[in-house]
Short mmCIF file of C-alpha atoms in Angstrom, two decimals:
data_model
loop_
_atom_site.label_atom_id
_atom_site.label_comp_id
_atom_site.label_asym_id
_atom_site.label_seq_id
_atom_site.Cartn_x
_atom_site.Cartn_y
_atom_site.Cartn_z
CA MET T 578 -10.95 -2.21 -15.43
CA ASN T 579 -10.32 -0.99 -18.96
CA LEU T 580 -12.01 2.24 -18.11
CA LEU T 581 -9.78 2.75 -15.11
CA LEU T 582 -6.66 2.10 -17.21
CA LEU T 583 -7.85 4.58 -19.80
CA LEU T 584 -8.50 7.27 -17.17
CA ALA T 585 -5.11 6.64 -15.63
CA LEU T 586 -3.40 6.91 -19.03
CA CYS T 587 -5.24 10.14 -19.85
CA GLY T 588 -4.27 11.53 -16.47
CA GLY T 589 -0.66 10.68 -16.94
CA LEU T 590 -0.57 12.29 -20.41
CA TYR T 591 -2.21 15.43 -19.10
CA PHE T 592 0.28 15.66 -16.16
CA LEU T 593 3.20 15.19 -18.57
CA PHE T 594 1.93 17.83 -20.95
CA ALA T 595 1.31 20.29 -18.13
CA SER T 596 4.74 19.70 -16.64
CA ASN T 597 6.53 20.23 -19.96
CA ASN T 598 4.46 23.31 -20.64
CA GLY T 599 5.28 24.69 -17.24
CA GLN T 600 8.99 24.07 -17.73
CA GLY T 601 8.93 25.79 -21.05
CA GLY T 602 7.25 28.79 -19.47
CA SER T 603 9.89 28.91 -16.74
CA ARG T 604 12.73 28.77 -19.22
CA LYS T 605 11.15 31.60 -21.15
CA GLN T 606 10.74 33.67 -18.03
CA ILE T 607 14.36 33.06 -17.09
CA GLU T 608 15.52 34.14 -20.57
CA GLN T 609 13.31 37.22 -20.35
CA ARG T 610 14.70 38.09 -16.94
CA GLU T 611 18.27 37.63 -18.09
CA GLN T 612 17.66 39.86 -21.07
CA VAL T 613 16.25 42.58 -18.86
CA GLN T 614 19.24 42.30 -16.52
CA LEU T 615 21.56 42.59 -19.53
CA GLN T 616 19.74 45.67 -20.85
CA ASP T 617 19.85 47.26 -17.40
CA ALA T 618 23.57 46.50 -17.04
CA LEU T 619 24.26 47.93 -20.56
CA ALA T 620 22.21 51.01 -19.80
CA ASP T 621 24.12 51.61 -16.59
CA ALA T 622 27.49 51.18 -18.24
CA LYS T 623 26.43 53.52 -21.00
CA ARG T 624 25.39 56.17 -18.53
CA TRP T 625 28.81 56.21 -16.84
CA THR T 626 30.64 55.96 -20.19
CA ASP T 627 28.75 58.91 -21.66
CA ARG T 628 29.47 60.89 -18.53
CA LEU T 629 33.22 60.08 -18.81
CA GLY T 630 33.23 60.96 -22.50
CA SER T 631 31.79 64.39 -21.77
CA GLN T 632 34.53 65.06 -19.20
CA VAL T 633 37.28 63.82 -21.49
CA LEU T 634 35.97 65.95 -24.32
CA ASN T 635 35.69 69.15 -22.33
CA LEU T 636 38.52 69.01 -19.78
CA SER T 637 42.30 69.29 -20.25
CA GLY T 638 45.06 69.20 -17.73
CA ASN T 639 47.17 72.25 -16.90
CA ASP T 640 50.22 70.49 -15.41
CA ALA T 641 52.01 67.19 -15.58
CA ALA T 642 49.89 65.40 -13.02
CA SER T 643 46.47 66.61 -14.21
CA THR T 644 47.48 66.05 -17.87
CA GLN T 645 48.50 62.47 -17.06
CA ALA T 646 45.31 61.88 -15.11
CA MET T 647 43.21 63.09 -18.05
CA ALA T 648 45.24 60.91 -20.42
CA ASP T 649 44.50 57.92 -18.24
CA ALA T 650 40.83 58.98 -18.10
CA SER T 651 40.81 59.11 -21.91
CA GLU T 652 42.29 55.63 -22.13
CA ARG T 653 39.62 54.35 -19.72
CA PHE T 654 36.98 55.96 -21.90
CA ASN T 655 38.30 54.09 -24.95
CA ALA T 656 38.29 50.84 -22.97
CA ALA T 657 34.78 51.41 -21.67
CA SER T 658 33.49 52.29 -25.09
CA ALA T 659 35.06 49.16 -26.69
CA GLY T 660 33.84 46.96 -23.84
CA LEU T 661 30.35 48.40 -24.13
CA ALA T 662 30.22 47.79 -27.85
CA GLU T 663 31.25 44.13 -27.46
CA ALA T 664 29.33 43.27 -24.27
CA ARG T 665 27.07 40.29 -24.68
CA THR T 666 26.73 39.34 -20.99
CA VAL T 667 25.98 41.15 -17.74
CA LYS T 668 29.52 40.38 -16.59
CA GLN T 669 30.99 42.08 -19.67
CA ALA T 670 28.71 45.09 -19.20
CA MET T 671 29.94 45.32 -15.61
CA LEU T 672 33.53 45.37 -16.80
CA ALA T 673 32.73 48.27 -19.19
CA ARG T 674 31.05 50.09 -16.34
CA GLU T 675 34.07 49.53 -14.13
CA SER T 676 36.34 51.02 -16.81
CA ALA T 677 34.14 54.13 -17.10
CA LEU T 678 34.03 54.53 -13.28
CA GLU T 679 37.82 54.23 -13.07
CA GLY T 680 38.14 56.91 -15.77
CA LEU T 681 35.82 59.19 -13.70
CA HIS T 682 38.00 58.71 -10.66
CA TYR T 683 40.91 59.87 -12.83
CA VAL T 684 38.90 62.89 -13.89
CA ASN T 685 38.11 63.74 -10.25
CA ALA T 686 41.81 63.56 -9.39
CA ALA T 687 42.61 65.95 -12.25
CA ARG T 688 39.88 68.34 -11.19
CA GLU T 689 41.16 68.34 -7.63
CA ILE T 690 44.70 69.17 -8.79
CA MET T 691 43.35 72.05 -10.85
CA GLY T 692 41.28 73.43 -8.01
CA MET T 693 37.95 72.48 -9.57
CA PRO T 694 34.98 70.88 -7.79
CA ALA T 695 35.16 67.08 -8.03
CA GLY T 696 31.45 66.70 -8.89
CA PRO T 697 28.96 64.16 -7.55
CA ALA T 698 30.34 61.30 -5.48
CA LEU T 699 31.23 58.16 -7.49
CA PRO T 700 30.54 54.53 -6.63
CA GLU T 701 33.54 52.62 -5.29
CA LEU T 702 35.51 50.58 -7.72
CA GLU T 703 35.80 46.83 -7.20
CA GLY T 704 38.39 46.17 -4.51
CA GLN T 705 38.98 49.94 -3.88
CA ARG T 706 38.23 49.73 -0.20
CA GLN T 707 40.49 46.64 0.34
CA ALA T 708 43.34 48.30 -1.59
CA GLY T 709 43.58 51.30 0.79
CA ARG T 710 45.53 54.36 -0.01
CA VAL T 711 48.97 55.92 0.25
CA THR T 712 49.24 57.93 3.50
CA GLU T 713 52.87 59.02 3.37
CA GLU T 714 55.54 59.70 0.82
CA ARG T 715 58.06 56.91 0.30
CA THR T 716 60.75 56.21 -2.26
CA VAL T 717 62.23 52.86 -3.13
CA ARG T 718 65.64 52.72 -4.83
CA GLN T 719 66.12 50.01 -7.33
CA GLU T 720 69.39 48.16 -8.04
CA ASP T 721 69.84 50.04 -11.37
CA GLY T 722 69.80 53.31 -9.39
CA SER T 723 66.32 54.42 -10.47
CA THR T 724 63.64 55.17 -7.92
CA VAL T 725 59.93 54.70 -7.53
CA THR T 726 58.04 57.15 -5.32
CA ALA T 727 54.59 56.93 -3.78
CA SER T 728 52.77 59.86 -2.39
CA PRO T 729 49.33 60.90 -1.13
CA HIS T 730 49.66 64.09 -3.15
CA ALA T 731 50.27 64.96 -6.81
CA SER T 732 53.56 66.60 -7.82
CA SER T 733 55.82 66.81 -10.81
CA GLN T 734 57.70 63.88 -9.37
CA THR T 735 54.54 61.82 -8.89
CA PRO T 736 52.22 62.51 -11.83
CA HIS T 737 50.72 58.95 -12.09
CA TYR T 738 47.50 58.54 -10.24
CA TYR T 739 45.79 55.27 -9.35
CA PRO T 740 42.36 55.36 -7.73
CA GLY T 741 43.03 52.09 -5.83
CA GLY T 742 41.70 48.64 -6.52
CA MET T 743 42.68 45.06 -7.45
CA VAL T 744 45.07 44.54 -10.30
CA ALA T 745 45.51 40.93 -11.35
CA GLY T 746 44.12 39.85 -8.00
CA ARG T 747 46.36 42.01 -5.77
CA PRO T 748 45.75 45.34 -4.13
CA VAL T 749 47.28 48.60 -5.50
CA PRO T 750 46.68 51.45 -3.05
CA ALA T 751 45.22 54.68 -4.26
CA GLY T 752 47.75 57.43 -4.55
CA TRP T 753 50.22 59.28 -6.78
CA TYR T 754 53.29 57.51 -8.13
CA SER T 755 56.38 58.41 -10.07
CA THR T 756 55.65 55.63 -12.48
CA ALA T 757 52.76 53.26 -13.14
CA TRP T 758 54.39 50.27 -11.44
CA TRP T 759 51.19 48.23 -11.61
CA ALA T 760 51.02 48.55 -15.45
CA PRO T 761 52.81 45.27 -16.35
CA ALA T 762 50.37 43.25 -14.25
CA MET T 763 47.46 45.15 -15.67
CA MET T 764 48.70 44.41 -19.17
CA THR T 765 49.40 40.70 -18.67
CA GLY T 766 47.15 39.73 -15.79
CA MET T 767 50.20 38.39 -13.95
CA TRP T 768 52.61 39.87 -11.44
CA ALA T 769 56.39 39.43 -11.71
CA ALA T 770 58.06 37.33 -9.07
CA SER T 771 59.82 40.42 -7.77
CA SER T 772 56.60 42.32 -7.14
CA MET T 773 56.24 40.91 -3.62
CA MET T 774 59.66 42.36 -2.64
CA PHE T 775 58.82 45.69 -4.27
CA TYR T 776 55.46 45.94 -2.44
CA SER T 777 57.01 45.06 0.86
CA ALA T 778 59.77 47.66 0.45
CA MET T 779 57.27 50.39 -0.54
CA PHE T 780 54.26 49.75 1.77
CA ALA T 781 55.31 47.66 4.77
CA GLY T 782 54.11 49.37 7.88
CA MET T 783 52.34 52.19 6.03
CA ALA T 784 49.01 52.99 7.65
CA GLY T 785 46.00 52.63 5.36
CA THR T 786 47.50 50.04 3.01
CA PRO T 787 47.26 46.26 2.91
CA SER T 788 50.14 44.40 4.48
CA PRO T 789 52.69 42.58 2.32
CA ALA T 790 51.12 39.29 3.41
CA GLU T 791 47.76 40.54 2.14
CA PHE T 792 49.31 41.57 -1.13
CA GLU T 793 50.95 38.16 -1.51
CA ALA T 794 47.71 36.33 -0.72
CA GLY T 795 45.70 38.48 -3.09
CA ASP T 796 41.94 38.42 -3.40
CA MET T 797 40.23 38.36 -6.80
CA GLY T 798 36.80 38.92 -5.22
CA ASP T 799 33.84 39.18 -7.52
CA MET T 800 35.86 40.51 -10.41
CA GLY T 801 38.01 37.40 -10.36
CA ASP T 802 35.04 35.42 -11.69
CA MET T 803 35.12 37.44 -14.85
CA GLY T 804 38.27 35.78 -16.02
CA ALA T 805 40.93 36.69 -18.56
CA GLY T 806 38.62 35.87 -21.38
CA ASP T 807 36.19 38.55 -20.41
CA MET T 808 39.01 41.06 -19.99
CA GLY T 809 40.05 40.19 -23.46
CA ASP T 810 36.60 40.95 -24.76
CA MET T 811 37.04 44.56 -23.88
CA GLY T 812 38.85 45.21 -27.12
CA GLY T 813 42.45 45.81 -26.37
CA ASP T 814 41.76 47.49 -23.03
CA PHE T 815 45.33 48.40 -22.18
CA GLY T 816 47.01 47.73 -25.47
CA GLY T 817 47.08 51.22 -27.01
CA GLY T 818 46.22 54.87 -26.74
CA ASP T 819 47.72 57.01 -24.05
CA PHE T 820 48.17 54.15 -21.64
CA GLY T 821 50.11 52.20 -24.28
CA GLY T 822 52.29 55.24 -24.88
CA ASP T 823 52.96 55.77 -21.18
CA PHE T 824 53.72 52.15 -20.67
CA GLY T 825 56.12 52.02 -23.57
CA GLY T 826 57.76 55.37 -22.76
CA ASP T 827 57.93 55.55 -19.00
CA MET T 828 58.44 51.88 -18.38
CA GLY T 829 60.21 50.66 -21.43
CA GLY T 830 63.44 48.77 -21.33
CA GLY T 831 62.24 46.37 -18.73
CA PHE T 832 60.52 46.97 -15.40
CA ASP T 833 61.39 44.23 -12.95
CA PHE T 834 61.43 46.52 -9.82
CA GLY T 835 65.19 46.05 -9.63
CA PHE T 836 65.07 43.24 -7.06
CA ASP T 837 66.71 39.83 -7.34
CA PHE T 838 65.59 36.77 -5.38
#
């Protein structure tokens, strides 16, 4: 009987040791896998950021629209570089990659305006497909008498390009605009109460764009999981540089879309 108890005790101890050792190995494997995923994500973000940096360094606009597009591309390069330097998670690396890709979409827009080849096709941005694109020119007059114009084409009246995507959880269609009306939401992560009325006036019934109901509902998608904290980690993404200048200059003095509820 004592021998049986001793064998049972030894067997139990061996099983416990083996189980713990196995769990430790699994944890180590998980950590190694996560590290590999992070390194891959950082390498991918760096590849696109370096490509954007080369374009920003070697290309300049030759009119208002292409110059503005390249200024936005430069701002996106600064954001991607800062995000890449501070990225400690796959999610943060993905945000840096997204900034770089957005910048390259701006570059392609500038190249198109100047009659240059756009270069290799770019991956879609998060939410770009859902956001649609401007398919006709429209102008909305605000209560203060100023106007906001959306157009599928660049002009001196619509020099602000947006490649399309989700801003603070709501779609902004790709197109050319007279002013960067999405900038306040991009800066703060929140839309003004009057934004719904503005979107409806500008895009209701326009083919190729989300309906006002879809804009109101919003859809953060995968990027929504990244949270405001991760956006903050990108090092003053929208707080300075050319974007900051455009925001302060073109949109200063309040930008509430001119609608009252």
